[in-house]
Amino acid sequence: MSGKGKFGEFGGTFVSEILEASRAELEEGFFRLKKNKKFKKELAELLEKYGGRPTPLTYAENLSKKFGCKIYLKREDLLHSGAHKLNNCLGQALIAKYLGKKKLIAETGAGQHGVATAVVGAKLGLDVDVYMGKTDAERQKPNVFRMELCGAKVKIVESGSMTLKDAINEALRDWTATSKNTHYLLGSVLGPHPYPLMVAHFQSVIGKEAKKQIIKEEGRFPKAVIACVGGGSNAIGIFRQFLPEKNVELIGVEAAGLGISTGKHASRFSDKKLGRKGAMHGCFTYILQDKFGQIINTHSVAAGLDYCAVGPEHSMLRDLGRIKYAYATDKEALKAFQILSKEEGIIPALESAHAIAYALKYAKKCSPKDIILINLSGRGDKDLEMVMKEIRCKK
Ligand SMILES: *Cc1c(COP(=O)(O)O)cnc(C)c1O
């Protein structure tokens, strides 16, 4: 454990000695390549010509009229493969290639990060192994098939609760044994240094574009920028550029599942009892745990938000008071999912629907001139089956 990669008291490098050499190699590679002209040019080209960047900023006119202020959407749902995850996957896969690695390993819960990794593996000619809990794989068959179509090997994990945290353990074990030739492509601003910084770096393209786009449209900054927070990569991606603008409120929205008081949620910050500091999967941060330090089984209708830990940079910015954290329940997200579809003809990912749900609440306190910028992290095709069930059950 060194002082590197610290965000105040959070972050760090909690890894075994066997992994330290690979971690250090990645750290050196990242800081060297992020300034390298050829690397930067190649990544910019991939983002533009393969990914479809820049993504548009859309004025949600109908929603704005209905809710009484100006609502803008940053359209990461239009990025290739349907979510912001591709920004990070392209960046890291390119680093892996420059470092001479032959294979990517990744973990996935819902399958979105696994799909994005499989996609870039195919594009850049790298082998891909994706670890996925058995429970998740059964729930997400279309995503398993997408990964396989793109040539990835899906490795089913049958230990523990057979979900994301067990898949991460297996991926880390694999990396420990094979790190000479493999790169561990981590999907959010989590894990040991340099991952939280590196993933934030690759996602900050969202905020760089959004800041220019909103100035072009409106000639001023928004009153608030709102994004959902799983590990926290799409949120940091859009927030970063606005951190110095002290008048812009930054609000991260966690998944409150069945409600904070039920304990069945993924609100690391909003649950003052279960959300406590601790070390997990390589870094020190806020984690949902009981008083004996046992990890709580989280719940959210949005698989991408359903994780017990949050990125260390969020933990710091929360304790500093620069970012405010709110929450939306399953029910509120499902309602927002339908509102955005009906008003704007945009079907959001259930994760993004959490940001929409809170933004619509926030809008009630705004005046007609106020601007709200929402990061629409992904599209909702993957969630149709789930939402169909939920809506029909209610009828
Ligand atoms: C994975 C995912 C998230 C959550 O991840 P972050 O790292 O918190 O951004 C949010 N939205 C979508 C669409 C996702 O696929």
Coordinates of N, CA and C in Angstrom, one line a residue, residues 115-207:
V115 N -20.3 -7.0 -22.8 CA -20.5 -6.8 -24.2 C -19.6 -5.7 -24.8
A116 N -19.5 -4.6 -24.0 CA -18.6 -3.5 -24.5 C -17.1 -4.0 -24.7
T117 N -16.7 -4.9 -23.7 CA -15.3 -5.4 -23.8 C -15.2 -6.4 -25.0
A118 N -16.2 -7.2 -25.2 CA -16.2 -8.2 -26.3 C -16.2 -7.4 -27.7
V119 N -16.9 -6.3 -27.7 CA -17.0 -5.5 -28.9 C -15.6 -4.9 -29.3
V120 N -14.9 -4.3 -28.3 CA -13.6 -3.7 -28.6 C -12.5 -4.8 -28.8
G121 N -12.7 -5.9 -28.1 CA -11.8 -7.0 -28.3 C -11.8 -7.5 -29.8
A122 N -13.0 -7.6 -30.3 CA -13.2 -8.0 -31.7 C -12.6 -6.9 -32.6
K123 N -12.9 -5.6 -32.3 CA -12.4 -4.5 -33.2 C -10.8 -4.5 -33.2
L124 N -10.2 -4.6 -32.0 CA -8.8 -4.4 -31.9 C -8.0 -5.7 -32.0
G125 N -8.7 -6.9 -32.2 CA -8.0 -8.1 -32.4 C -7.4 -8.7 -31.1
L126 N -8.1 -8.5 -30.0 CA -7.6 -9.1 -28.7 C -8.5 -10.2 -28.3
D127 N -8.0 -11.3 -27.7 CA -8.9 -12.3 -27.2 C -9.6 -11.7 -25.9
V128 N -10.8 -12.3 -25.7 CA -11.6 -11.7 -24.5 C -12.2 -12.9 -23.7
D129 N -11.9 -12.9 -22.4 CA -12.6 -13.8 -21.5 C -13.4 -12.9 -20.5
V130 N -14.7 -13.2 -20.4 CA -15.5 -12.4 -19.5 C -16.1 -13.3 -18.4
Y131 N -15.8 -13.0 -17.2 CA -16.3 -13.7 -16.0 C -17.7 -13.2 -15.6
M132 N -18.6 -14.1 -15.4 CA -20.0 -13.7 -15.1 C -20.6 -14.7 -14.2
G133 N -21.2 -14.2 -13.1 CA -21.9 -15.1 -12.2 C -23.0 -15.9 -12.9
K134 N -23.2 -17.2 -12.4 CA -24.2 -18.1 -13.0 C -25.6 -17.5 -13.0
T135 N -25.9 -16.9 -11.8 CA -27.2 -16.3 -11.7 C -27.4 -15.2 -12.7
D136 N -26.4 -14.3 -12.8 CA -26.5 -13.2 -13.8 C -26.6 -13.7 -15.2
A137 N -25.8 -14.8 -15.5 CA -25.8 -15.3 -16.9 C -27.1 -15.8 -17.3
E138 N -27.8 -16.4 -16.3 CA -29.2 -17.0 -16.6 C -30.2 -15.8 -16.8
R139 N -30.0 -14.7 -16.1 CA -30.9 -13.6 -16.2 C -30.7 -12.8 -17.5
Q140 N -29.5 -12.9 -18.0 CA -29.0 -12.0 -19.1 C -28.6 -12.8 -20.3
K141 N -29.4 -13.8 -20.8 CA -29.0 -14.6 -21.9 C -28.7 -13.9 -23.2
P142 N -29.5 -12.9 -23.5 CA -29.1 -12.2 -24.8 C -27.7 -11.5 -24.8
N143 N -27.3 -11.0 -23.6 CA -26.0 -10.4 -23.5 C -24.9 -11.5 -23.6
V144 N -25.2 -12.7 -23.0 CA -24.2 -13.7 -23.1 C -24.0 -14.1 -24.6
F145 N -25.1 -14.1 -25.3 CA -25.0 -14.5 -26.7 C -24.3 -13.4 -27.5
R146 N -24.6 -12.1 -27.2 CA -23.9 -11.0 -27.8 C -22.4 -11.1 -27.7
M147 N -21.9 -11.4 -26.4 CA -20.5 -11.5 -26.2 C -19.9 -12.7 -27.0
E148 N -20.6 -13.8 -27.1 CA -20.2 -14.9 -27.8 C -20.1 -14.7 -29.3
L149 N -21.1 -13.9 -29.8 CA -21.1 -13.6 -31.2 C -19.9 -12.7 -31.6
C150 N -19.4 -11.9 -30.6 CA -18.3 -11.1 -30.9 C -17.0 -11.8 -30.6
G151 N -17.1 -13.1 -30.3 CA -15.9 -13.9 -30.2 C -15.3 -14.0 -28.8
A152 N -16.1 -13.5 -27.8 CA -15.6 -13.6 -26.4 C -15.9 -15.0 -25.8
K153 N -15.1 -15.4 -24.8 CA -15.4 -16.6 -24.0 C -16.1 -16.1 -22.7
V154 N -17.3 -16.7 -22.5 CA -18.0 -16.3 -21.2 C -17.7 -17.4 -20.2
K155 N -17.1 -17.0 -19.1 CA -16.7 -17.9 -18.1 C -17.7 -17.8 -16.9
I156 N -18.4 -18.9 -16.7 CA -19.5 -18.9 -15.7 C -18.9 -19.1 -14.3
V157 N -19.3 -18.2 -13.3 CA -18.7 -18.4 -12.0 C -19.8 -18.9 -11.1
E158 N -19.5 -20.0 -10.4 CA -20.5 -20.7 -9.5 C -20.2 -20.6 -8.1
S159 N -19.3 -19.6 -7.7 CA -19.0 -19.5 -6.2 C -19.8 -18.4 -5.6
G160 N -19.9 -18.4 -4.3 CA -20.6 -17.3 -3.6 C -22.0 -17.1 -4.0
S161 N -22.4 -15.9 -4.2 CA -23.8 -15.6 -4.6 C -24.0 -15.7 -6.1
M162 N -22.9 -16.1 -6.8 CA -22.9 -16.3 -8.3 C -23.3 -15.0 -9.0
T163 N -22.9 -13.8 -8.4 CA -23.2 -12.6 -9.1 C -21.9 -11.8 -9.3
L164 N -22.0 -10.4 -9.5 CA -20.9 -9.6 -9.9 C -19.7 -9.7 -8.9
K165 N -19.9 -9.6 -7.6 CA -18.7 -9.6 -6.7 C -17.9 -10.9 -6.8
D166 N -18.6 -12.0 -7.1 CA -17.9 -13.3 -7.2 C -17.1 -13.3 -8.6
A167 N -17.8 -12.7 -9.6 CA -17.1 -12.6 -10.9 C -15.8 -11.8 -10.8
I168 N -15.9 -10.7 -10.0 CA -14.7 -9.9 -9.8 C -13.6 -10.6 -9.2
N169 N -13.9 -11.4 -8.1 CA -12.9 -12.2 -7.4 C -12.3 -13.2 -8.4
E170 N -13.0 -13.8 -9.3 CA -12.5 -14.8 -10.2 C -11.6 -14.1 -11.3
A171 N -12.1 -12.9 -11.7 CA -11.3 -12.2 -12.7 C -9.9 -11.8 -12.1
L172 N -10.0 -11.3 -10.9 CA -8.7 -11.0 -10.2 C -7.8 -12.2 -10.1
R173 N -8.4 -13.3 -9.8 CA -7.6 -14.6 -9.6 C -6.9 -14.9 -11.0
D174 N -7.7 -14.8 -12.0 CA -7.2 -15.1 -13.4 C -6.0 -14.1 -13.7
W175 N -6.2 -12.8 -13.4 CA -5.2 -11.8 -13.7 C -3.9 -12.1 -12.9
T176 N -4.1 -12.5 -11.7 CA -2.9 -12.9 -10.9 C -2.0 -13.9 -11.6
A177 N -2.7 -14.9 -12.2 CA -2.0 -16.0 -12.9 C -1.5 -15.7 -14.3
T178 N -2.1 -14.7 -14.9 CA -1.8 -14.5 -16.4 C -1.4 -13.1 -16.8
S179 N -1.1 -12.3 -15.8 CA -1.0 -10.8 -16.1 C 0.1 -10.5 -17.1
K180 N 1.0 -11.4 -17.3 CA 2.1 -11.1 -18.3 C 1.5 -10.8 -19.6
N181 N 0.5 -11.6 -20.0 CA -0.1 -11.4 -21.3 C -1.5 -10.8 -21.4
T182 N -2.1 -10.7 -20.2 CA -3.4 -10.2 -20.2 C -3.6 -8.8 -19.5
H183 N -4.6 -8.1 -19.9 CA -5.0 -6.9 -19.3 C -6.4 -7.1 -18.6
Y184 N -6.5 -6.7 -17.4 CA -7.8 -6.7 -16.7 C -8.5 -5.4 -17.0
L185 N -9.6 -5.5 -17.8 CA -10.3 -4.3 -18.2 C -11.5 -4.1 -17.2
L186 N -11.2 -3.2 -16.2 CA -12.2 -2.9 -15.2 C -13.2 -1.9 -15.7
G187 N -14.5 -2.1 -15.3 CA -15.6 -1.4 -16.0 C -16.0 -0.1 -15.4
S188 N -15.5 0.2 -14.2 CA -16.0 1.5 -13.6 C -14.8 2.2 -12.8
V189 N -15.1 3.3 -12.1 CA -14.1 4.0 -11.4 C -13.8 3.4 -10.1
L190 N -13.5 2.1 -10.1 CA -13.3 1.3 -8.9 C -11.9 0.7 -9.0
G191 N -11.6 -0.2 -7.9 CA -10.4 -1.0 -8.0 C -9.2 -0.2 -7.5
P192 N -8.0 -0.8 -7.6 CA -6.8 -0.2 -7.2 C -6.3 0.9 -8.2
H193 N -5.5 1.9 -7.7 CA -4.8 2.8 -8.6 C -4.1 2.0 -9.7
P194 N -4.1 2.4 -11.0 CA -4.7 3.6 -11.5 C -6.1 3.5 -12.0
Y195 N -6.8 2.4 -11.8 CA -8.1 2.3 -12.4 C -9.1 3.5 -12.2
P196 N -9.3 3.9 -10.9 CA -10.3 5.0 -10.8 C -9.9 6.2 -11.6
L197 N -8.6 6.6 -11.6 CA -8.2 7.8 -12.4 C -8.3 7.5 -13.9
M198 N -7.9 6.3 -14.3 CA -7.8 6.0 -15.7 C -9.2 5.9 -16.3
V199 N -10.1 5.3 -15.6 CA -11.5 5.1 -16.2 C -12.1 6.5 -16.2
A200 N -11.9 7.3 -15.2 CA -12.4 8.7 -15.2 C -11.9 9.5 -16.3
H201 N -10.6 9.3 -16.6 CA -9.9 10.0 -17.7 C -10.6 9.6 -19.1
F202 N -10.9 8.3 -19.3 CA -11.5 8.0 -20.5 C -12.9 8.4 -20.6
Q203 N -13.6 8.5 -19.5 CA -15.0 8.9 -19.5 C -15.2 10.4 -19.6
S204 N -14.1 11.1 -19.2 CA -14.3 12.6 -19.2 C -14.6 13.2 -20.5
V205 N -14.5 12.4 -21.6 CA -14.9 12.9 -22.9 C -16.3 13.4 -22.9
I206 N -17.1 12.7 -22.1 CA -18.6 13.1 -22.0 C -18.8 14.5 -21.6
G207 N -18.1 14.9 -20.5 CA -18.2 16.2 -19.9 C -17.6 17.3 -20.8

